[in-house]
Each structure stands twice: as C-alpha cells, then as structure tokens.
mmCIF file of C-alpha atoms in Angstrom:
data_model
loop_
_atom_site.group_PDB
_atom_site.id
_atom_site.type_symbol
_atom_site.label_atom_id
_atom_site.label_comp_id
_atom_site.label_asym_id
_atom_site.label_seq_id
_atom_site.Cartn_x
_atom_site.Cartn_y
_atom_site.Cartn_z
ATOM 1 C CA MET A 1 82.888 178.050 -36.000
ATOM 2 C CA SER A 2 82.532 181.848 -36.363
ATOM 3 C CA ARG A 3 83.987 183.856 -39.214
ATOM 4 C CA ARG A 4 86.343 185.544 -36.749
ATOM 5 C CA THR A 5 87.653 182.135 -35.623
ATOM 6 C CA LEU A 6 88.103 180.936 -39.183
ATOM 7 C CA ALA A 7 90.121 184.032 -40.036
ATOM 8 C CA GLY A 8 92.715 183.097 -37.458
ATOM 9 C CA VAL A 9 93.310 179.607 -38.822
ATOM 10 C CA SER A 10 96.025 179.220 -41.436
ATOM 11 C CA ALA A 11 95.270 177.501 -44.717
ATOM 12 C CA ALA A 12 97.688 174.690 -43.893
ATOM 13 C CA ALA A 13 95.976 174.116 -40.568
ATOM 14 C CA LEU A 14 92.579 173.948 -42.277
ATOM 15 C CA VAL A 15 93.916 171.273 -44.634
ATOM 16 C CA ALA A 16 95.275 169.315 -41.697
ATOM 17 C CA ILE A 17 91.948 169.597 -39.860
ATOM 18 C CA THR A 18 90.103 168.335 -42.921
ATOM 19 C CA LEU A 19 92.459 165.369 -43.248
ATOM 20 C CA VAL A 20 92.284 164.397 -39.609
ATOM 21 C CA VAL A 21 88.494 164.371 -39.237
ATOM 22 C CA PRO A 22 88.106 160.728 -40.420
ATOM 23 C CA MET A 23 90.776 159.670 -37.945
ATOM 24 C CA LEU A 24 88.816 161.194 -35.085
ATOM 25 C CA ALA A 25 85.543 159.470 -35.936
ATOM 26 C CA GLY A 26 84.121 157.709 -32.904
ATOM 27 C CA SER A 27 86.369 159.525 -30.433
ATOM 28 C CA THR A 28 84.941 160.853 -27.188
ATOM 29 C CA SER A 29 85.000 164.418 -25.936
ATOM 30 C CA ALA A 30 87.342 163.559 -23.062
ATOM 31 C CA ALA A 31 90.416 165.778 -22.957
ATOM 32 C CA PRO A 32 93.696 164.090 -23.954
ATOM 33 C CA PRO A 33 96.434 163.640 -21.351
ATOM 34 C CA ALA A 34 98.477 166.774 -20.738
ATOM 35 C CA HIS A 35 101.451 167.020 -23.126
ATOM 36 C CA PRO A 36 101.376 163.416 -24.436
ATOM 37 C CA ARG A 37 104.551 162.344 -26.219
ATOM 38 C CA VAL A 38 103.285 161.752 -29.730
ATOM 39 C CA ALA A 39 105.802 160.032 -31.991
ATOM 40 C CA ALA A 40 105.386 159.811 -35.740
ATOM 41 C CA PRO A 41 103.124 156.892 -36.692
ATOM 42 C CA ASP A 42 103.914 154.559 -39.558
ATOM 43 C CA GLY A 43 102.556 155.909 -42.840
ATOM 44 C CA SER A 44 100.503 159.046 -43.527
ATOM 45 C CA PHE A 45 98.981 161.059 -40.700
ATOM 46 C CA ALA A 46 97.552 164.447 -39.737
ATOM 47 C CA LEU A 47 97.595 165.852 -36.216
ATOM 48 C CA THR A 48 96.027 168.961 -34.688
ATOM 49 C CA GLY A 49 95.430 170.404 -31.241
ATOM 50 C CA ALA A 50 97.197 168.798 -28.274
ATOM 51 C CA LYS A 51 98.593 165.969 -30.411
ATOM 52 C CA ALA A 52 100.230 168.434 -32.807
ATOM 53 C CA GLU A 53 101.641 170.483 -29.921
ATOM 54 C CA ALA A 54 103.144 167.383 -28.297
ATOM 55 C CA PHE A 55 104.463 165.860 -31.523
ATOM 56 C CA LYS A 56 108.120 164.842 -31.375
ATOM 57 C CA LEU A 57 110.102 164.778 -34.597
ATOM 58 C CA PRO A 58 111.687 161.390 -35.381
ATOM 59 C CA ALA A 59 115.471 161.224 -35.173
ATOM 60 C CA ASP A 60 115.858 160.301 -38.863
ATOM 61 C CA VAL A 61 114.405 163.487 -40.397
ATOM 62 C CA VAL A 62 116.267 166.590 -41.552
ATOM 63 C CA LYS A 63 114.958 170.109 -42.066
ATOM 64 C CA VAL A 64 114.405 171.029 -45.698
ATOM 65 C CA ASP A 65 112.885 174.521 -45.577
ATOM 66 C CA THR A 66 110.780 176.949 -43.536
ATOM 67 C CA PHE A 67 108.108 179.280 -44.902
ATOM 68 C CA SER A 68 106.446 182.201 -43.104
ATOM 69 C CA ASN A 69 102.685 182.767 -43.313
ATOM 70 C CA SER A 70 100.551 185.910 -43.138
ATOM 71 C CA SER A 71 99.584 185.330 -39.493
ATOM 72 C CA GLY A 72 103.182 185.419 -38.300
ATOM 73 C CA GLY A 73 103.571 181.656 -38.023
ATOM 74 C CA THR A 74 105.706 179.204 -39.970
ATOM 75 C CA SER A 75 105.486 175.961 -41.910
ATOM 76 C CA THR A 76 108.609 173.797 -41.741
ATOM 77 C CA ARG A 77 109.142 170.798 -43.983
ATOM 78 C CA TYR A 78 111.281 167.813 -42.952
ATOM 79 C CA GLN A 79 112.561 164.861 -45.026
ATOM 80 C CA GLN A 80 113.102 161.341 -43.697
ATOM 81 C CA MET A 81 116.604 160.065 -44.479
ATOM 82 C CA VAL A 82 117.925 156.480 -44.309
ATOM 83 C CA ASP A 83 121.494 155.456 -45.217
ATOM 84 C CA GLY A 84 122.074 158.821 -46.874
ATOM 85 C CA ALA A 85 118.991 158.455 -49.097
ATOM 86 C CA SER A 86 115.740 160.409 -48.892
ATOM 87 C CA VAL A 87 112.744 158.149 -48.249
ATOM 88 C CA ILE A 88 110.137 158.411 -51.002
ATOM 89 C CA GLY A 89 106.972 159.883 -49.500
ATOM 90 C CA GLY A 90 108.655 160.375 -46.113
ATOM 91 C CA GLN A 91 108.044 164.074 -45.499
ATOM 92 C CA ILE A 92 106.578 165.892 -42.502
ATOM 93 C CA THR A 93 105.324 169.487 -42.350
ATOM 94 C CA VAL A 94 104.964 171.202 -38.976
ATOM 95 C CA VAL A 95 102.775 174.336 -38.849
ATOM 96 C CA ARG A 96 103.485 176.697 -35.938
ATOM 97 C CA ASP A 97 101.700 179.853 -34.799
ATOM 98 C CA ALA A 98 103.380 183.175 -34.051
ATOM 99 C CA ALA A 99 104.230 181.964 -30.522
ATOM 100 C CA GLY A 100 106.052 178.915 -31.910
ATOM 101 C CA THR A 101 103.403 176.390 -30.830
ATOM 102 C CA ALA A 102 102.738 173.541 -33.262
ATOM 103 C CA THR A 103 99.114 173.741 -34.446
ATOM 104 C CA ALA A 104 99.199 171.092 -37.171
ATOM 105 C CA VAL A 105 101.493 168.276 -38.273
ATOM 106 C CA VAL A 106 100.870 166.489 -41.577
ATOM 107 C CA GLY A 107 102.859 164.077 -43.681
ATOM 108 C CA ALA A 108 104.196 160.538 -43.594
ATOM 109 C CA HIS A 109 106.927 158.654 -41.770
ATOM 110 C CA PHE A 110 107.958 155.013 -42.100
ATOM 111 C CA GLU A 111 109.266 153.095 -39.095
ATOM 112 C CA ASN A 112 111.976 150.426 -39.256
ATOM 113 C CA VAL A 113 112.858 151.195 -42.878
ATOM 114 C CA GLU A 114 116.248 149.943 -43.998
ATOM 115 C CA ALA A 115 117.989 149.449 -47.312
ATOM 116 C CA LYS A 116 117.919 145.913 -48.691
ATOM 117 C CA ASN A 117 120.523 146.636 -51.348
ATOM 118 C CA SER A 118 123.732 148.638 -51.551
ATOM 119 C CA VAL A 119 124.914 151.365 -53.892
ATOM 120 C CA LYS A 120 127.086 149.792 -56.592
ATOM 121 C CA LEU A 121 126.533 152.319 -59.371
ATOM 122 C CA THR A 122 127.255 156.045 -59.359
ATOM 123 C CA GLY A 123 124.735 158.748 -60.117
ATOM 124 C CA LYS A 124 126.809 159.746 -63.140
ATOM 125 C CA GLN A 125 126.667 156.219 -64.568
ATOM 126 C CA ILE A 126 122.918 156.053 -64.046
ATOM 127 C CA ARG A 127 122.284 159.445 -65.637
ATOM 128 C CA GLN A 128 124.372 158.626 -68.695
ATOM 129 C CA ASP A 129 122.441 155.396 -69.153
ATOM 130 C CA VAL A 130 119.074 157.154 -68.864
ATOM 131 C CA GLN A 131 120.194 159.890 -71.262
ATOM 132 C CA SER A 132 121.136 157.258 -73.827
ATOM 133 C CA ARG A 133 117.527 156.041 -73.685
ATOM 134 C CA VAL A 134 115.482 159.269 -73.470
ATOM 135 C CA GLY A 135 117.898 161.883 -74.843
ATOM 136 C CA ALA A 136 120.164 164.366 -73.087
ATOM 137 C CA ARG A 137 118.120 167.567 -73.398
ATOM 138 C CA GLY A 138 116.544 169.252 -70.412
ATOM 139 C CA SER A 139 117.575 170.233 -66.891
ATOM 140 C CA TRP A 140 118.683 167.099 -65.041
ATOM 141 C CA SER A 141 118.721 165.999 -61.418
ATOM 142 C CA THR A 142 119.813 162.665 -59.952
ATOM 143 C CA ASP A 143 118.948 161.873 -56.320
ATOM 144 C CA LEU A 144 119.504 158.770 -54.219
ATOM 145 C CA ARG A 145 116.138 157.661 -52.801
ATOM 146 C CA LEU A 146 114.822 154.751 -50.725
ATOM 147 C CA ASP A 147 111.522 153.129 -51.678
ATOM 148 C CA PRO A 148 109.785 152.274 -48.355
ATOM 149 C CA ARG A 149 107.635 149.602 -50.036
ATOM 150 C CA THR A 150 110.540 147.522 -51.293
ATOM 151 C CA GLY A 151 113.509 148.729 -49.256
ATOM 152 C CA ARG A 152 115.439 149.264 -52.493
ATOM 153 C CA LEU A 153 117.836 152.159 -52.951
ATOM 154 C CA VAL A 154 117.134 153.822 -56.285
ATOM 155 C CA TYR A 155 118.377 156.821 -58.187
ATOM 156 C CA ALA A 156 115.511 159.139 -59.113
ATOM 157 C CA VAL A 157 116.605 160.634 -62.428
ATOM 158 C CA ASP A 158 114.519 163.604 -63.578
ATOM 159 C CA SER A 159 114.765 165.684 -66.767
ATOM 160 C CA ILE A 160 112.703 168.899 -66.872
ATOM 161 C CA ARG A 161 111.766 169.823 -70.436
ATOM 162 C CA THR A 162 109.279 172.209 -72.032
ATOM 163 C CA ASP A 163 106.990 169.451 -73.300
ATOM 164 C CA SER A 164 107.684 166.528 -70.972
ATOM 165 C CA ARG A 165 109.415 165.464 -67.769
ATOM 166 C CA PRO A 166 110.743 161.905 -68.022
ATOM 167 C CA VAL A 167 111.356 160.401 -64.579
ATOM 168 C CA ARG A 168 113.140 157.098 -63.992
ATOM 169 C CA TRP A 169 113.761 155.200 -60.763
ATOM 170 C CA ILE A 170 116.900 153.121 -61.340
ATOM 171 C CA ASP A 171 118.037 150.427 -58.901
ATOM 172 C CA ALA A 172 121.299 151.644 -57.324
ATOM 173 C CA ALA A 173 122.748 148.121 -57.269
ATOM 174 C CA THR A 174 121.577 146.505 -60.508
ATOM 175 C CA GLY A 175 120.713 149.399 -62.840
ATOM 176 C CA GLU A 176 117.223 147.937 -63.346
ATOM 177 C CA VAL A 177 114.426 150.410 -64.136
ATOM 178 C CA ARG A 178 112.068 150.253 -61.163
ATOM 179 C CA ASN A 179 109.651 152.930 -62.315
ATOM 180 C CA ALA A 180 109.153 155.207 -65.330
ATOM 181 C CA TYR A 181 106.652 157.999 -65.909
ATOM 182 C CA ASN A 182 106.169 161.504 -67.309
ATOM 183 C CA GLY A 183 106.187 163.979 -64.430
ATOM 184 C CA LEU A 184 104.190 166.548 -66.442
ATOM 185 C CA ALA A 185 101.333 164.179 -67.209
ATOM 186 C CA GLU A 186 101.233 161.906 -64.189
ATOM 187 C CA GLY A 187 102.584 161.585 -60.682
ATOM 188 C CA GLU A 188 103.168 158.841 -58.175
ATOM 189 C CA GLY A 189 103.367 158.681 -54.400
ATOM 190 C CA VAL A 190 102.920 156.393 -51.413
ATOM 191 C CA GLY A 191 99.374 156.172 -50.044
ATOM 192 C CA VAL A 192 98.133 155.871 -46.459
ATOM 193 C CA LYS A 193 98.381 152.080 -46.536
ATOM 194 C CA GLY A 194 101.872 152.140 -48.020
ATOM 195 C CA ASP A 195 100.570 151.351 -51.506
ATOM 196 C CA THR A 196 101.473 153.200 -54.691
ATOM 197 C CA LYS A 197 99.077 155.915 -55.851
ATOM 198 C CA GLN A 198 99.110 157.358 -59.361
ATOM 199 C CA PHE A 199 97.309 160.532 -60.365
ATOM 200 C CA ALA A 200 96.991 162.807 -63.369
ATOM 201 C CA THR A 201 98.645 166.229 -63.139
ATOM 202 C CA THR A 202 97.397 167.662 -66.434
#
C-alpha cells in the first residue's frame, strides 16, 4: 500500500483492518456478492470493504454518540439494549467516510440474549448497600446491565475516586455481588468466545 493510500485511511479503519485479517485467512480473491445483507454475528467481529458497507444494524441497538474525524467522516457508537438494560460488551462502532459510506464496523453483538431474572431491587437500594461496604466518597453511577454470559440483570455500581475506582456488579433480583474490581487497576470485558477477559490498566 502506498503512503498516499495510507494517508486516506482513518485510524479507526486501520484498527478494524488489523483485527479482521485473521478472519480473512484462507479466503479467496473472488469478489463478494453485490451488496450482501450482513447482519451482526454473535460475539466480537470486525468488518471492512463490501461487508462493512452492507452491514445492517441489529434492531436492539441504540445510538450512543457520533464523532467526526479529520478526513470528514464519522465514527458512530451503538449500544445493545435488552429489557431496558445495556448488554455488557455489546457495542458496535460504525466508521463512515465523508460520503456516508461505511468503511469499517467493529464491536460485538449477542444474539438471542434475554434476561433470566427480574429487577426486584432499585438502583438506590443497591447503591446504598455498596456505599455501606466501600464508603460513600467519590462520584457515583448506577446502571442496569445485562451479562450476556449468564443472562443475569445486574446493577453496575461505579465510584470514581482520586486513588481508586471500586466497581461492583450486583444482581438486580437477589442483591448478590456478581463481580468486584478496581477500575483504575484492572478491567474486565467479554472476549471473542464470550468468555471473561481481565487486563491491567495501570
């Protein structure tokens, strides 16, 4: 690829191209069908070229935000929602050029996800309980989330502090602590195979 060609590719598109290379291993050079209807696969994915252009957003995602890039294009982020809860790890980013054509689609989407429990506790109750355990200082947020691995609705309770960021996933039905970690020192997400991945953020 020439330097001139590289200059016209956005950073987000380059990331998507890098991610998708292993998926294309063993593919032939035959051109794909014209305008194939590409739905979101189950789990993590990265699409470019004709597949990105033909990608159709799933019905259960909502727009979160749009960012403009230096080449006149945009990057729009979408969140998967189920039963009023945001699906953990279920985000899709669509990169479009100045003409509005999708050039890259990266993220994750989980098919046939449904809640296996119901909300029996309020966010206020959950936050008060967490504060009694870790202290009330910091800037707090409490969001209803759905864990695609277990199908459990949980409240993600997050306290941003100068020296730490205690995060708790609390079962919305039972109040049980499903996960606990320090968001400043470590992170957690859903991997390609639907398994939990932990990584250091120091």
